[in-house]
Structures are given as C-alpha cells and as structure tokens.
Amino acid sequence: MKPLHFTAVFSLTLVLSSAKISGGPRGRFDNNHKKNHHVTAHHAHFSYHPPTVIHFMCRHCSNFAPYPVFHGVPPTYVYKYRESNGKFGYLLSGLALYNLGRASSEHWEYTHFYSVQRNENCSLQVTDKKHFDEIVFPCFMMSSFMDRSPESHFPNPDALDITSPQIDVRPFILYNGSSIQVTRDQECILWHNSTGFKDKSVMPCALLKEYAETMKPSGIPVYVWLPLTVGTVITIYVLCQCCCKSQARKDDPLKPALIRFNSHYYY
Ligand SMILES: *[C@@H]1O[C@H](CO)[C@@H](O)[C@H](O)[C@H]1NC(C)=O
Ligand SMILES: *[C@@H]1O[C@H](CO)[C@@H](O)[C@H](O)[C@H]1NC(C)=O
Ligand SMILES: *[C@@H]1O[C@H](CO)[C@@H](O)[C@H](O)[C@H]1NC(C)=O
C-alpha cells in the first residue's frame, strides 16, 4: 500500500474516533486560570448506565431513601472528572451527577441554569477521624445545593446551562499512589463561599460514590479497539484494492462492448 494511502486511512480513523469539542465562550472553568484550551471528548472510557433512582441508607439512618437520578447524556465535564483518575475526580463526578439528578427532579426549565457570580468559590472537603482533604471546583457543579432567590428563577441570558457539552473544566489531578479510599465513615462537606456568606452542605461521601458508580468503565479500552479499528480499515482497504484490480482485469474484454452500449444509448 502506498504510504500516502496509509496516512489518509489512519488520519480518517483518528478523526472518526475522537470528536473534538471546543470550549464555548461562557463555558470555561479553569481552576488554574491558564490559557484557553480544547476539551477532547473521549467518552470511550466510561458509559453512563443510570438506575431509575438511587437507594441509599446513610450511616445513622434505619431505612433506604430514594435519591434523584439524571436521565440524559451527561455533559463532558462529568466524564472529564471521572477520567481524571484521582480520588477527587471520582467524588466530583459523583457530585456532578447528584447535582444534575437533583436539578432534574425540580423545575428543570429553571434549575439547569446557573448564574455564575463573581467572587464565589466552592470546595469539597473530605473528612474522617484521620484525614482532611480539600479540593476547589466550579460552583455550577453544586447549583442545586444553593439557596436560590426567587428572581434567579427568571431566565437570565448570561446563565450557564449545566448540561452543556461545551463546559470545559480542568480537573485537579492528585494521584500520588497513597490517596485515601472512600469509606462509609467519611463526610463530604460542600462549601459555597462568597463575599458576605459561607454556605455549608454535608453529605456522606459514600453517596457521592454511589452516583460516581453509575458511570461504568466501557468494555474495550482504547489501546485495544484503536489498533483493531485501524487494522480492520486497512484490511478492508487492501481487500477492495485486490478485488477491484482482479475485477478490472476480468472486465477488460467487455470494455469495448460497454462503450458501444453507452454510445448506442446516447444516439
Ligand atoms: C470556604 O470556607 C470554609 C470555612 O471557612 C473553608 O474551610 C473553605 O476552605 C472555604 N472554601 C473556599 C473554596 O474558599
Ligand atoms: C499523597 O497524598 C496524601 C493525601 O493527600 C498525603 O497525605 C501524602 O502525604 C501524599 N504523599 C506524597 C508522597 O506526596
Ligand atoms: C475566591 O477566590 C479568589 C481567587 O482565589 C479570591 O480573590 C476571592 O477573594 C475568593 N472569594 C472568597 C469569598 O473567598
């Protein structure tokens, strides 16, 4: 096969297997405040299989309680956190799905919009008797845990759609091999701090874990399916080339007849 053909087939495969989504002007959330960048949506690693509701029993409760679940295509930022491979990414993907579930169980036409405020900061603290850890995340990911003024229910042209695939996040990757496991004893504390107030919401980290688990690793990892796809495309290409050549050879004696037929048709 000619190198040019090979390159063309290979690039085509790459283009087909990675869909690029560029960050929209309003959808850029960057904890490090660095330059703009693109989100590459490789959703091949995880797929979303939500149950109808999540039944969860908290540590000091005697019964399971139902928790709302988001039914739809999770936005890219959920995958980005889930794929970031650190303990915080895992919990934050769970938080994002919990938030989407809560928002969709209320007045969805309003609750999936979030008005970003200047000067607000949000963080997740993971605590138990031995540990304390904190991670900052974009506030829209806990929109349903905030007290909303009635005015915020009116459509705001600048509000952010929390389901938008254009939202770009840069997950903080902390994976030094000794990250603490999510246990039933841990509490997850969400902070929404702004000028004049600090709001705190507490929930079991195990609940966020339940939400994160609704996103399951996809069956075939990229390093298996990508070479397989490339291989298949090349095989089909080579086979076609061979077929066409042998077909062409067989057709040779018929060519004058075909031409005659065609010219006959047009006259
Ligand atoms: C919010 O305030 C709490 C309490 O002072 C603090 O522990 C937390 O780190 C703050 N979070 C952010 C993101 O500023
Ligand atoms: C790894 O992270 C944990 C939790 O954040 C921390 O306690 C520990 O000191 C870190 N270890 C190294 C080698 O940085
Ligand atoms: C939020 O973070 C920014 C940047 O780190 C800081 O300038 C601002 O004072 C913080 N706001 C609050 C309410 O903590």
Coordinates of C-alpha atoms in Angstrom, one line a residue, residues 11 25 34 37 40 43 48 63 76 95 97 104 113 146 164 172 180 187 191 223 235-236 253 260:
S11 CA -6.0 10.0 9.9
P25 CA -17.1 31.4 25.4
K34 CA -4.4 29.4 32.5
H37 CA -7.8 25.1 25.6
T40 CA -11.4 16.3 23.8
H43 CA -16.2 9.0 26.1
Y48 CA -23.5 6.1 31.8
N63 CA -34.0 3.0 56.1
T76 CA -18.4 16.4 29.1
L95 CA -21.2 15.2 42.9
L97 CA -24.3 13.6 38.7
S104 CA -33.8 17.5 37.0
F113 CA -29.4 27.2 34.5
M146 CA -27.6 26.6 46.9
S164 CA -24.0 22.0 28.1
F172 CA -7.2 18.8 39.5
I180 CA -7.4 7.7 50.8
E187 CA -18.2 13.1 55.4
W191 CA -18.7 25.0 50.7
Y223 CA -5.4 0.6 23.3
T235 CA -7.7 -4.9 5.7
I236 CA -10.9 -3.8 4.0
P253 CA -12.6 -7.8 -22.7
R260 CA -20.5 0.7 -27.6

